[in-house]
Short mmCIF file of C-alpha atoms and ligand atoms in Angstrom, two decimals:
data_model
loop_
_atom_site.label_atom_id
_atom_site.label_comp_id
_atom_site.label_asym_id
_atom_site.label_seq_id
_atom_site.Cartn_x
_atom_site.Cartn_y
_atom_site.Cartn_z
CA MET A 1 -0.04 -0.02 0.00
CA THR A 2 2.83 2.40 0.84
CA THR A 3 4.51 4.01 -2.06
CA ALA A 4 7.88 4.93 -0.52
CA PRO A 5 10.35 2.20 0.20
CA LEU A 6 11.08 1.44 3.87
CA ALA A 7 14.38 3.26 3.96
CA ASP A 8 12.75 6.50 2.80
CA ARG A 9 9.84 6.15 5.13
CA THR A 10 11.99 5.70 8.16
CA THR A 11 14.07 8.78 7.46
CA ALA A 12 11.39 11.16 6.06
CA VAL A 13 9.85 13.53 8.58
CA ALA A 14 6.00 13.78 8.61
CA ALA A 15 6.01 16.58 11.15
CA ARG A 16 8.72 18.60 12.98
CA ALA A 17 8.56 21.12 15.81
CA THR A 18 11.74 23.25 16.24
CA GLU A 19 12.31 25.32 19.41
CA LEU A 20 8.49 25.50 19.77
CA SER A 21 7.21 27.68 22.64
CA LYS A 22 3.73 28.42 23.69
CA ILE A 23 3.05 31.03 26.39
CA TYR A 24 -0.42 31.78 27.76
CA GLY A 25 -1.23 35.05 29.46
CA GLN A 26 1.14 37.81 30.56
CA GLY A 27 3.12 38.98 33.57
CA GLU A 28 2.35 37.18 36.78
CA THR A 29 -0.37 34.98 35.35
CA GLN A 30 1.93 33.85 32.51
CA VAL A 31 2.05 30.10 31.83
CA VAL A 32 4.82 28.58 29.71
CA ALA A 33 2.92 25.56 28.25
CA LEU A 34 5.72 24.67 25.90
CA ASP A 35 9.35 25.65 26.45
CA ARG A 36 11.48 25.39 23.28
CA VAL A 37 10.37 21.90 22.28
CA SER A 38 12.14 20.27 19.36
CA VAL A 39 10.80 16.96 18.15
CA ASP A 40 10.49 14.90 14.93
CA PHE A 41 7.67 12.62 14.07
CA ARG A 42 8.99 10.31 11.33
CA GLN A 43 6.85 8.75 8.58
CA ALA A 44 5.33 5.36 9.40
CA GLU A 45 6.20 5.75 13.08
CA PHE A 46 3.80 5.57 16.01
CA THR A 47 4.67 8.00 18.78
CA ALA A 48 3.01 8.30 22.14
CA ILE A 49 3.30 11.53 24.07
CA MET A 50 3.13 11.17 27.84
CA GLY A 51 3.58 13.30 30.92
CA PRO A 52 1.80 14.61 33.98
CA SER A 53 -1.42 16.55 33.66
CA GLY A 54 -0.59 20.11 32.67
CA SER A 55 2.81 19.17 31.16
CA GLY A 56 1.85 20.45 27.74
CA LYS A 57 0.79 17.28 25.87
CA SER A 58 -2.41 18.70 24.35
CA THR A 59 -0.78 22.00 23.64
CA LEU A 60 2.06 20.33 21.76
CA MET A 61 -0.37 18.26 19.77
CA HIS A 62 -2.63 21.23 18.98
CA CYS A 63 0.30 23.40 17.88
CA VAL A 64 1.83 20.75 15.63
CA ALA A 65 -1.56 19.89 14.18
CA GLY A 66 -2.22 23.55 13.28
CA LEU A 67 -5.19 23.74 15.66
CA ASP A 68 -3.57 26.40 17.82
CA THR A 69 -1.03 29.25 17.31
CA PHE A 70 2.38 29.21 18.98
CA SER A 71 4.46 31.96 20.55
CA SER A 72 7.80 31.20 18.91
CA GLY A 73 9.75 28.50 17.04
CA SER A 74 8.48 26.64 14.02
CA VAL A 75 6.32 23.73 12.97
CA ARG A 76 6.32 21.95 9.70
CA ILE A 77 4.00 19.31 8.31
CA GLY A 78 5.74 17.46 5.47
CA ASP A 79 7.60 20.30 3.66
CA THR A 80 5.15 23.02 4.72
CA GLU A 81 5.99 25.53 7.39
CA LEU A 82 2.74 26.32 9.36
CA GLY A 83 3.96 29.75 10.51
CA ALA A 84 4.01 30.93 6.89
CA LEU A 85 0.36 30.03 6.18
CA LYS A 86 -2.66 32.26 6.12
CA ASP A 87 -5.80 31.06 8.02
CA LYS A 88 -7.40 29.73 4.81
CA GLN A 89 -4.25 27.81 3.81
CA LEU A 90 -3.98 26.40 7.33
CA THR A 91 -7.54 25.22 7.24
CA ARG A 92 -6.89 23.48 3.95
CA LEU A 93 -3.65 21.90 5.15
CA ARG A 94 -5.48 20.50 8.25
CA ARG A 95 -8.21 19.15 6.01
CA ASP A 96 -5.90 17.58 3.44
CA LYS A 97 -2.83 16.47 5.42
CA ILE A 98 -3.99 15.84 8.96
CA GLY A 99 -6.33 13.24 10.57
CA PHE A 100 -7.74 13.64 14.05
CA ILE A 101 -9.07 11.15 16.57
CA PHE A 102 -10.48 12.72 19.71
CA GLN A 103 -11.47 11.28 23.04
CA ALA A 104 -15.12 12.01 22.32
CA PHE A 105 -15.64 10.21 19.02
CA ASN A 106 -17.06 13.39 17.30
CA LEU A 107 -19.29 11.49 14.88
CA LEU A 108 -22.39 13.08 13.33
CA PRO A 109 -25.44 11.32 14.76
CA THR A 110 -27.64 11.61 11.72
CA LEU A 111 -25.04 10.12 9.34
CA SER A 112 -24.30 6.44 8.86
CA ALA A 113 -20.92 4.95 9.75
CA LEU A 114 -19.87 5.09 6.06
CA GLU A 115 -21.11 8.64 5.66
CA ASN A 116 -19.12 9.66 8.74
CA ILE A 117 -16.05 7.98 7.36
CA THR A 118 -16.17 9.80 4.07
CA LEU A 119 -17.47 13.15 5.36
CA PRO A 120 -14.12 14.97 5.46
CA MET A 121 -13.52 13.98 1.81
CA ASP A 122 -17.07 14.93 0.88
CA ILE A 123 -16.61 18.35 2.40
CA ALA A 124 -13.25 18.74 0.52
CA GLY A 125 -15.03 17.68 -2.72
CA ARG A 126 -12.68 14.74 -3.04
CA LYS A 127 -13.72 11.32 -4.31
CA PRO A 128 -12.61 8.56 -1.86
CA ASP A 129 -10.36 5.92 -3.38
CA LYS A 130 -12.71 2.98 -3.32
CA GLN A 131 -9.95 0.31 -2.91
CA TRP A 132 -8.24 2.27 -0.12
CA LEU A 133 -11.58 2.82 1.57
CA ASP A 134 -12.34 -0.91 1.51
CA THR A 135 -8.87 -1.68 2.92
CA VAL A 136 -9.41 0.76 5.81
CA ILE A 137 -12.94 -0.48 6.59
CA GLY A 138 -11.78 -4.07 6.38
CA MET A 139 -8.93 -3.30 8.78
CA VAL A 140 -11.11 -1.77 11.45
CA GLY A 141 -13.73 -4.53 10.97
CA LEU A 142 -16.65 -2.36 10.11
CA ALA A 143 -17.79 -3.86 6.82
CA ASP A 144 -21.12 -5.12 8.24
CA ARG A 145 -21.82 -1.91 10.24
CA LEU A 146 -21.56 0.67 7.51
CA SER A 147 -25.26 1.65 7.37
CA HIS A 148 -25.53 1.98 11.10
CA ARG A 149 -25.84 5.30 12.84
CA PRO A 150 -23.42 6.10 15.70
CA ALA A 151 -26.19 5.49 18.33
CA GLN A 152 -26.58 1.98 17.03
CA LEU A 153 -22.88 1.25 17.58
CA SER A 154 -20.93 0.53 20.80
CA GLY A 155 -18.28 3.03 22.00
CA GLY A 156 -15.51 0.89 20.62
CA GLN A 157 -17.20 0.66 17.23
CA GLN A 158 -17.82 4.38 17.14
CA GLN A 159 -14.12 4.99 17.79
CA ARG A 160 -13.28 2.50 15.00
CA VAL A 161 -15.41 4.70 12.73
CA ALA A 162 -13.35 7.68 13.89
CA VAL A 163 -10.16 5.83 13.15
CA ALA A 164 -11.38 4.85 9.72
CA ARG A 165 -12.48 8.44 9.04
CA ALA A 166 -8.93 9.64 9.97
CA LEU A 167 -7.27 7.02 7.79
CA ALA A 168 -9.59 7.20 4.81
CA ALA A 169 -8.24 10.53 3.51
CA ARG A 170 -4.66 9.13 3.74
CA PRO A 171 -3.33 12.08 5.75
CA GLU A 172 0.37 12.84 6.19
CA ILE A 173 -0.12 12.36 9.91
CA ILE A 174 -2.86 11.38 12.38
CA PHE A 175 -3.09 12.93 15.83
CA GLY A 176 -5.07 11.49 18.69
CA ASP A 177 -5.63 13.07 22.10
CA GLU A 178 -6.43 10.25 24.56
CA PRO A 179 -8.22 8.35 21.74
CA THR A 180 -9.08 5.40 23.99
CA GLY A 181 -9.88 7.47 27.03
CA ASN A 182 -13.59 6.81 26.79
CA LEU A 183 -13.33 3.12 26.00
CA ASP A 184 -13.23 0.03 28.19
CA SER A 185 -9.86 -1.79 28.13
CA ARG A 186 -10.96 -4.35 25.54
CA SER A 187 -12.36 -1.84 23.08
CA GLY A 188 -9.38 0.41 23.76
CA ALA A 189 -7.02 -2.45 22.95
CA GLU A 190 -8.78 -3.00 19.63
CA VAL A 191 -8.54 0.62 18.58
CA LEU A 192 -4.87 0.78 19.60
CA GLY A 193 -4.26 -2.42 17.63
CA PHE A 194 -5.86 -0.81 14.55
CA LEU A 195 -3.73 2.32 14.96
CA ARG A 196 -0.62 0.14 15.21
CA ASN A 197 -1.65 -1.85 12.18
CA SER A 198 -2.20 1.35 10.24
CA VAL A 199 1.42 2.24 10.96
CA ARG A 200 2.89 -1.20 10.24
CA GLU A 201 0.74 -2.21 7.30
CA LEU A 202 -0.30 1.06 5.70
CA GLY A 203 2.70 3.26 6.55
CA GLN A 204 0.57 5.74 8.36
CA THR A 205 2.22 8.18 10.77
CA VAL A 206 0.47 8.44 14.20
CA VAL A 207 1.02 10.69 17.24
CA MET A 208 -1.06 9.89 20.28
CA VAL A 209 -1.33 11.69 23.57
CA THR A 210 -2.00 9.24 26.42
CA HIS A 211 -1.54 8.91 30.14
CA ASP A 212 -1.92 5.12 30.01
CA PRO A 213 1.33 3.05 29.94
CA VAL A 214 -0.55 0.09 28.42
CA ALA A 215 -1.73 2.37 25.50
CA ALA A 216 1.76 3.80 25.18
CA ALA A 217 3.21 0.29 24.78
CA TYR A 218 1.44 0.06 21.37
CA ALA A 219 3.64 2.83 20.06
CA ASP A 220 7.15 2.56 18.56
CA ARG A 221 8.41 5.34 20.76
CA VAL A 222 7.36 7.38 23.82
CA VAL A 223 8.16 11.06 24.31
CA PHE A 224 7.90 12.25 27.88
CA LEU A 225 6.97 15.87 28.62
CA ALA A 226 7.31 17.66 31.93
CA ASP A 227 6.71 21.35 32.48
CA GLY A 228 6.56 22.06 28.78
CA ARG A 229 9.79 20.32 27.95
CA ILE A 230 10.79 16.94 26.55
CA VAL A 231 12.58 15.17 29.35
CA ASP A 232 13.00 11.69 27.93
CA GLU A 233 12.35 9.43 25.06
CA VAL A 234 11.95 5.61 24.91
CA TYR A 235 12.03 3.39 21.84
CA GLY A 236 10.24 0.04 21.85
CA PRO A 237 8.30 0.76 25.01
CA THR A 238 6.59 -1.87 27.13
CA ALA A 239 3.89 -1.00 29.73
CA ASP A 240 6.44 -1.89 32.51
CA SER A 241 9.26 0.23 31.14
CA VAL A 242 6.95 3.23 30.61
CA LEU A 243 5.55 2.80 34.13
CA ASP A 244 9.13 2.72 35.54
CA ARG A 245 9.96 5.96 33.80
CA MET A 246 6.83 7.64 35.05
CA LYS A 247 7.67 6.58 38.59
CA GLN A 248 11.21 8.07 38.23
CA PHE A 249 9.73 11.40 37.15
CA ASP A 250 7.31 11.36 40.04
CA ALA A 251 10.07 10.65 42.48
CA LYS A 252 12.23 13.50 40.99
CA GLY A 253 9.27 15.78 41.15
CA ARG A 254 8.92 15.11 44.86
CA THR A 255 12.54 15.58 45.77
CA SER A 256 13.33 18.78 43.71
N1 ADP B 1 -6.22 28.34 27.09
C1 ADP B 1 -5.32 28.35 28.10
N2 ADP B 1 -5.09 29.43 28.81
C2 ADP B 1 -4.19 29.45 29.82
N3 ADP B 1 -3.42 28.39 30.18
C3 ADP B 1 -3.60 27.27 29.51
C4 ADP B 1 -4.55 27.15 28.40
N4 ADP B 1 -4.55 25.90 27.88
C5 ADP B 1 -3.58 25.26 28.60
N5 ADP B 1 -3.02 26.06 29.56
C6 ADP B 1 -1.96 25.71 30.47
O1 ADP B 1 -0.83 25.20 29.83
C7 ADP B 1 -0.26 24.14 30.47
C8 ADP B 1 -0.29 22.88 29.57
O2 ADP B 1 -1.62 22.44 29.30
P1 ADP B 1 -1.97 21.22 28.45
O3 ADP B 1 -1.25 21.24 27.18
O4 ADP B 1 -3.44 21.12 28.40
O5 ADP B 1 -1.45 19.97 29.38
P2 ADP B 1 -1.74 18.43 29.29
O6 ADP B 1 -2.42 18.13 28.04
O7 ADP B 1 -0.40 17.79 29.37
O8 ADP B 1 -2.55 18.12 30.53
C9 ADP B 1 -1.05 23.91 31.78
O9 ADP B 1 -0.39 24.62 32.79
C10 ADP B 1 -2.35 24.61 31.47
O10 ADP B 1 -2.95 25.02 32.61
MG1 MG B 2 -4.39 17.25 27.70
#
C-alpha cells in the first residue's frame, strides 16, 4: 500500500517542531505551556506523548496539528511551514494532510458509519479511493456496520469509525488526544491495535497523547513531557518500562 520504500519512510519527517514555545497570558499569570520543544515525528512511526497533567501534551499536539497558534519557534507538516500560512491555507492543510481522533468520538449522529467515514472528503469535494476505503474499513472490521448510525454502535465501534475516518483521507499524519480515554480496556486495545496496524501495514504516521502506559506500549516510541519540555524518550516501549519511567519522574518531582 505504501509508495515509499522502507528506507525512505524511516528517514522522512512527517512533522517537526523546532524550538517550539507556547506562552499563555502575561506577567504574573503567564504560563509557559511549551518551552522550546524540538521533536520529529517520522513517517510510518507511532509515537506516544506522555507526561503529567498540565505538562503540555495537548498544547504540543494542537500546535503541531495547526489547531492552535504558537508563541515562537516553527512547525512543519511534510515540507510546509505552518507559520508561513494564512488562515485559509492552514484550514486547507489541516483538512488535506492531517487526521484527528478525539477522546469524544465526534461523529455526526444523523449520518451512517460510512457517511461519517467519508465526510471529510465529501466536504473537501474529493472522491474517496474505493480500494483504499475498502482496505481501511476491512482493517477496522466495520464492513457489516456501515449503514448503522453512531447511536446503534458501541463506543468501541464508534471509535473505530473515527479511526477509519482519519485513515480514509490518507493524511500525512494522524493525531489522537487520549483516543481510547472513553473506552473500556478491551475496546481500547482493539482501537490501539488498529492504529498500530495502520502504521505497520499502511505506513501511516500516528502521534497519540495518552496517560496510560498500556496504551503507550502500542507505540514505537514514547516522548515524555514535563513542565513544557521533553525530558525523555523511549524506543520500543513496554507497559512496564513506561511505568518505571513515570515513577522516576514522580520521584524526581517530589525531591526537587
Ligand atoms: N487556554 C489556556 N489558557 C491558559 N493556560 C492554558 C490554556 N490551555 C492550557 N493552559 C496551561 O498550559 C499548560 C499545559 O496544558 P496542556 O497542554 O493542556 O497539558 P496536558 O495536556 O499535558 O494536561 C497547563 O499549565 C495549562 O494550565
Ligand atoms: Mg491534555
